[in-house]
PDB file of C-alpha atoms in Angstrom:
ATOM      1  CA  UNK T   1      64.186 -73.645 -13.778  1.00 96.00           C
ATOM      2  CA  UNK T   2      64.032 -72.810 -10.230  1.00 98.00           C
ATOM      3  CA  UNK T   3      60.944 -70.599  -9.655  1.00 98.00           C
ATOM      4  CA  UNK T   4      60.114 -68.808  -6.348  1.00 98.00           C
ATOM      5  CA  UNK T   5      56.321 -68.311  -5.971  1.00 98.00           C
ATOM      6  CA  UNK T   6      54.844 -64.841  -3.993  1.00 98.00           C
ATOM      7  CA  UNK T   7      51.511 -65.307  -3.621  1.00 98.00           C
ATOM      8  CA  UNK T   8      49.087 -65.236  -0.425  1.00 97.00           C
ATOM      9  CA  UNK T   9      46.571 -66.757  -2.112  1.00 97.00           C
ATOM     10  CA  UNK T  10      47.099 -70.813  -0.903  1.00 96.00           C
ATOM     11  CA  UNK T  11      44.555 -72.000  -4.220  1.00 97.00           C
ATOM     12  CA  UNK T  12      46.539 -69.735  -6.631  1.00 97.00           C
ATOM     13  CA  UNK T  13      49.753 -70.814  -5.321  1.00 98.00           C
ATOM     14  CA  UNK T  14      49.081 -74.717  -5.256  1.00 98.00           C
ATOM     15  CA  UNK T  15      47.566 -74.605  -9.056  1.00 98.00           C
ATOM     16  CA  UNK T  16      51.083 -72.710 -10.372  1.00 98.00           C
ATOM     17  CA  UNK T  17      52.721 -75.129  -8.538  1.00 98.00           C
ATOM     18  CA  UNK T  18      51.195 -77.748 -10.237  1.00 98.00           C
ATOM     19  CA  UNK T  19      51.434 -76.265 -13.299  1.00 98.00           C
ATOM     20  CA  UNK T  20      55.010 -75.231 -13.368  1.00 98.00           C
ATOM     21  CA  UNK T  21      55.831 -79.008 -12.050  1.00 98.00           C
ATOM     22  CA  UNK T  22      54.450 -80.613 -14.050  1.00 98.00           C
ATOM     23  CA  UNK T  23      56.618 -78.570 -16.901  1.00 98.00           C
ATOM     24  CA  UNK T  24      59.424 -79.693 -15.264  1.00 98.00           C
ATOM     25  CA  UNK T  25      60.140 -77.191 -13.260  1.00 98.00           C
ATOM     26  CA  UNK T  26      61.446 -76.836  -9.296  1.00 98.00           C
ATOM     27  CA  UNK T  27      58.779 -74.638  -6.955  1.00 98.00           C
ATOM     28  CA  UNK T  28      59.510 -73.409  -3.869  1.00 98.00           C
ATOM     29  CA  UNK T  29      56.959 -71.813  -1.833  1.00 97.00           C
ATOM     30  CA  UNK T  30      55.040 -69.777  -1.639  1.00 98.00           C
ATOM     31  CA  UNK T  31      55.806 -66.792   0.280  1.00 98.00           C
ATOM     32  CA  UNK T  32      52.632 -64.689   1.273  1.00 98.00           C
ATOM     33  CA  UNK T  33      54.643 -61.548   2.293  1.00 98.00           C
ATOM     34  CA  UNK T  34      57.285 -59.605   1.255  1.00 97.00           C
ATOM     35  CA  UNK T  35      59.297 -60.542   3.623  1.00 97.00           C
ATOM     36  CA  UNK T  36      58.711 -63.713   3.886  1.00 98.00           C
ATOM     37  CA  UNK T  37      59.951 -63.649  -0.014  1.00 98.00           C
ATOM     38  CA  UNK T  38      62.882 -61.959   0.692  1.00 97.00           C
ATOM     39  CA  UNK T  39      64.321 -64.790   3.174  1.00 97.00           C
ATOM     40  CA  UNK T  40      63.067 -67.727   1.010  1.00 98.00           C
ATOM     41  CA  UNK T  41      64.851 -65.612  -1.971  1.00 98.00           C
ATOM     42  CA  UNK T  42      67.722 -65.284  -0.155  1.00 97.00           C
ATOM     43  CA  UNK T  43      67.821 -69.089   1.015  1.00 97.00           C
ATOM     44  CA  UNK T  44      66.848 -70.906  -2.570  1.00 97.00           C
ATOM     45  CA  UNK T  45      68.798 -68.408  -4.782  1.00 98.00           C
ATOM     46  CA  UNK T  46      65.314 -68.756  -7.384  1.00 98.00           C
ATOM     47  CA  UNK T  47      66.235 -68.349 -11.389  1.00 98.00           C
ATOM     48  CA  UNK T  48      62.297 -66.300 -11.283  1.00 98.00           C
ATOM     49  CA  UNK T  49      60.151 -65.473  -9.024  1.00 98.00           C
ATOM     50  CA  UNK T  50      56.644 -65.250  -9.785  1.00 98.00           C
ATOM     51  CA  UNK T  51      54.891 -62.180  -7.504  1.00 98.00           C
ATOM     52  CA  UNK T  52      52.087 -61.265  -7.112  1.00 97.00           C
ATOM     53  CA  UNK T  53      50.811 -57.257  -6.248  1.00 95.00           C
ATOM     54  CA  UNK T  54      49.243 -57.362  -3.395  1.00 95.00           C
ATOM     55  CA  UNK T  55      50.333 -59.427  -0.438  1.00 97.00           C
ATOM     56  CA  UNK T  56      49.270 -60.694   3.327  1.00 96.00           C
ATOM     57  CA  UNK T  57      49.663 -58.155   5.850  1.00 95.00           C
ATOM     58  CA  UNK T  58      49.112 -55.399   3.427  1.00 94.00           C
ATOM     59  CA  UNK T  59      52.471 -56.208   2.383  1.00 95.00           C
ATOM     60  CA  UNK T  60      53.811 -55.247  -0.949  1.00 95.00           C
ATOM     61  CA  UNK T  61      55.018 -57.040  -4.527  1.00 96.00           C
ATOM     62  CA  UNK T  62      56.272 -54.516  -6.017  1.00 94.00           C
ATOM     63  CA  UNK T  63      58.678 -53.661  -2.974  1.00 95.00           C
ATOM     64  CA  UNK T  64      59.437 -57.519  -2.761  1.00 96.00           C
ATOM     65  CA  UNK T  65      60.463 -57.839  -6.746  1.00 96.00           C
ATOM     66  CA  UNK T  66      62.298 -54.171  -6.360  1.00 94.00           C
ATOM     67  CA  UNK T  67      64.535 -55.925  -4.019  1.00 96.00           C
ATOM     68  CA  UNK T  68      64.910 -59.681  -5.171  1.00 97.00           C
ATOM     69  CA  UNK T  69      66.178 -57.045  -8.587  1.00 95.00           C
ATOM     70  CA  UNK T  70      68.429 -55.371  -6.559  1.00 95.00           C
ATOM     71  CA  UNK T  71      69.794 -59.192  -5.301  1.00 95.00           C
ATOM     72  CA  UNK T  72      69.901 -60.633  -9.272  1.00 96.00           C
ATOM     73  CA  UNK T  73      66.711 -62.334  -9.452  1.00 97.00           C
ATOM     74  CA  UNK T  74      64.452 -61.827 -12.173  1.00 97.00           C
ATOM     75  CA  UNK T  75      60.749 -61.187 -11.354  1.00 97.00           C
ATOM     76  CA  UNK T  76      57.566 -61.778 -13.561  1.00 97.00           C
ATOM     77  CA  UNK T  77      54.333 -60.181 -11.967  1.00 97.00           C
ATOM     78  CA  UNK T  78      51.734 -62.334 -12.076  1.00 97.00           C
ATOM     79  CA  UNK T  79      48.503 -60.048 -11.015  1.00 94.00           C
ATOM     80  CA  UNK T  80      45.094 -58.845 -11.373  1.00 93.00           C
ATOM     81  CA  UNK T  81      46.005 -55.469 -10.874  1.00 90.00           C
ATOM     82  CA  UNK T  82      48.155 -55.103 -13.958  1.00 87.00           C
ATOM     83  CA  UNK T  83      47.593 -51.344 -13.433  1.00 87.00           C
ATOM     84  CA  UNK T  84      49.409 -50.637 -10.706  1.00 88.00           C
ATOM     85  CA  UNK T  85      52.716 -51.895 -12.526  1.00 85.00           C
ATOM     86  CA  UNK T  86      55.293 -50.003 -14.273  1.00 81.00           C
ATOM     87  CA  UNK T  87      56.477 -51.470 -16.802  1.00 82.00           C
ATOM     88  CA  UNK T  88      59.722 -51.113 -15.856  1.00 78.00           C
ATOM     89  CA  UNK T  89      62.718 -53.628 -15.647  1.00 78.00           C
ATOM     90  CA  UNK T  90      63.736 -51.851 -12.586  1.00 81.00           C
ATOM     91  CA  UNK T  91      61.969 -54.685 -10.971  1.00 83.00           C
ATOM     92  CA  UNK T  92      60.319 -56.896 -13.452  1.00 89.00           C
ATOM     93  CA  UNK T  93      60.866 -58.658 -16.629  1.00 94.00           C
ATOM     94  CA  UNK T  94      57.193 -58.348 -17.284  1.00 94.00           C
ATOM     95  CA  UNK T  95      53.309 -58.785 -16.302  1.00 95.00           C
ATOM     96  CA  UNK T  96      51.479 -62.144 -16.901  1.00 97.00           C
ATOM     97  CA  UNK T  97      48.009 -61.208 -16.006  1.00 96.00           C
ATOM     98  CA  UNK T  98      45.088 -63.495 -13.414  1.00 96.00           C
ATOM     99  CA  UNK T  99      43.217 -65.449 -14.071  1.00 95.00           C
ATOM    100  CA  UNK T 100      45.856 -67.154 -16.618  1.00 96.00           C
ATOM    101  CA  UNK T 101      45.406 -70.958 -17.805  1.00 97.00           C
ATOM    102  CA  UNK T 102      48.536 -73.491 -17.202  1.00 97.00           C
ATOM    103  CA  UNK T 103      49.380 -73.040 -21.093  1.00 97.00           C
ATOM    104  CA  UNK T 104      49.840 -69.297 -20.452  1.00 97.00           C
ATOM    105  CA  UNK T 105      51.383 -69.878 -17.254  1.00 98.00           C
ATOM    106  CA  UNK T 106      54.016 -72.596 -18.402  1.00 98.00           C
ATOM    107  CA  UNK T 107      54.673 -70.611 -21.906  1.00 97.00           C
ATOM    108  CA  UNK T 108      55.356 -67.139 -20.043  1.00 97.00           C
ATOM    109  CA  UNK T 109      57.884 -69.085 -17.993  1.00 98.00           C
ATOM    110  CA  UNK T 110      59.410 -69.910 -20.705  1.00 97.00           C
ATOM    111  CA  UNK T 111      59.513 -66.538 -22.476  1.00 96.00           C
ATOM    112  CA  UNK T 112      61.619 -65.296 -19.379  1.00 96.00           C
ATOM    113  CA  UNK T 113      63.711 -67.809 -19.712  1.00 96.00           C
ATOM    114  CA  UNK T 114      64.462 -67.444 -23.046  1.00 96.00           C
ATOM    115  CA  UNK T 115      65.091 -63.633 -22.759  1.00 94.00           C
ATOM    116  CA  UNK T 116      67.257 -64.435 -19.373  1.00 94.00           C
ATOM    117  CA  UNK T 117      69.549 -66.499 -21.968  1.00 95.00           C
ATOM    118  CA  UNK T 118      69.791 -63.991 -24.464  1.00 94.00           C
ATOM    119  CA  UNK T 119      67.114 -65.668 -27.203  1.00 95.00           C
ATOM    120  CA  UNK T 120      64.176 -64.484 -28.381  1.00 94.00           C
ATOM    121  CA  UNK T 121      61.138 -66.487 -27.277  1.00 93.00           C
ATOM    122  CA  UNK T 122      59.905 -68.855 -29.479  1.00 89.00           C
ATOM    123  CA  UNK T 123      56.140 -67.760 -27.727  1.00 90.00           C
ATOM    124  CA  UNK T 124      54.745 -64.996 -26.100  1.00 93.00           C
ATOM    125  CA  UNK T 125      51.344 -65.355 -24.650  1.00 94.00           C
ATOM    126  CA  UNK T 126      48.827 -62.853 -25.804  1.00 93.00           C
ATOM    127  CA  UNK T 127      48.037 -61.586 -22.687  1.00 92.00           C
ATOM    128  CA  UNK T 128      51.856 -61.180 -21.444  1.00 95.00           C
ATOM    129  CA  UNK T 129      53.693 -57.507 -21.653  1.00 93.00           C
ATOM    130  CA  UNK T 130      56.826 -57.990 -21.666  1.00 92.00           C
ATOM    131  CA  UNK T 131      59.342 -55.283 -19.909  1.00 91.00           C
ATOM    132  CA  UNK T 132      62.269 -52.822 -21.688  1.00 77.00           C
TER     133      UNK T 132
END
């Protein structure tokens, strides 16, 4: 799966890289602002993108995954601030909360995926909401 990471956080960003690579799967970023995301999202064409709330620059996630919606590309929030999302598919499949561990990381990943193709996920971490 191609996976676009939004994240200003450079530690955060380089352990879900490692973790979603070494599942397999093809990173690119990360982007630290909206904006940013929005060009790289717009250049790679991501399957997911994995955003977080709040941003560099005071920028926002929740504007950023409203918009890479509106353009066909799923979004999973991964946050501390699960509070400030609706749970919503408006603009996100669902919420994987921080601090997560590379099993809950990797197995939300593939949850989305799973629901992307139409099947029920075989897994759904514990701590993951999922979206209606």
């Amino acid at each position: 799966m191609k996976i676009l990471l939004v994240e200003d956080e450079v530690l955060i960003a380089m352990e879900q890289s490692f973790y979603l690579e070494s599942a397999g799967h093809e990173v690119h970023g990360p982007a630290s602002t909206s904006e940013k995301a929005l060009i790289l999202a717009q250049e790679v064409r991501p399957d997911l993108a994995l955003v977080d709330i709040h941003l560099a620059q005071g920028s926002s996630g929740i504007d950023a995954a409203r918009r890479m919606t509106a353009l066909g590309i799923p979004c999973l929030f991964v946050t501390s601030y699960r509070e400030e999302v609706e749970p919503t598919r408006e603009y996100g499949v669902g919420c994987l909360p921080k601090p997560f561990s590379q099993t809950s990381l990797v197995s939300a990943v593939e949850a989305v995926s799973a629901i992307l193709a139409g099947r029920t996920p075989a897994k759904v971490p514990d701590t993951m909401e999922l979206f209606s």
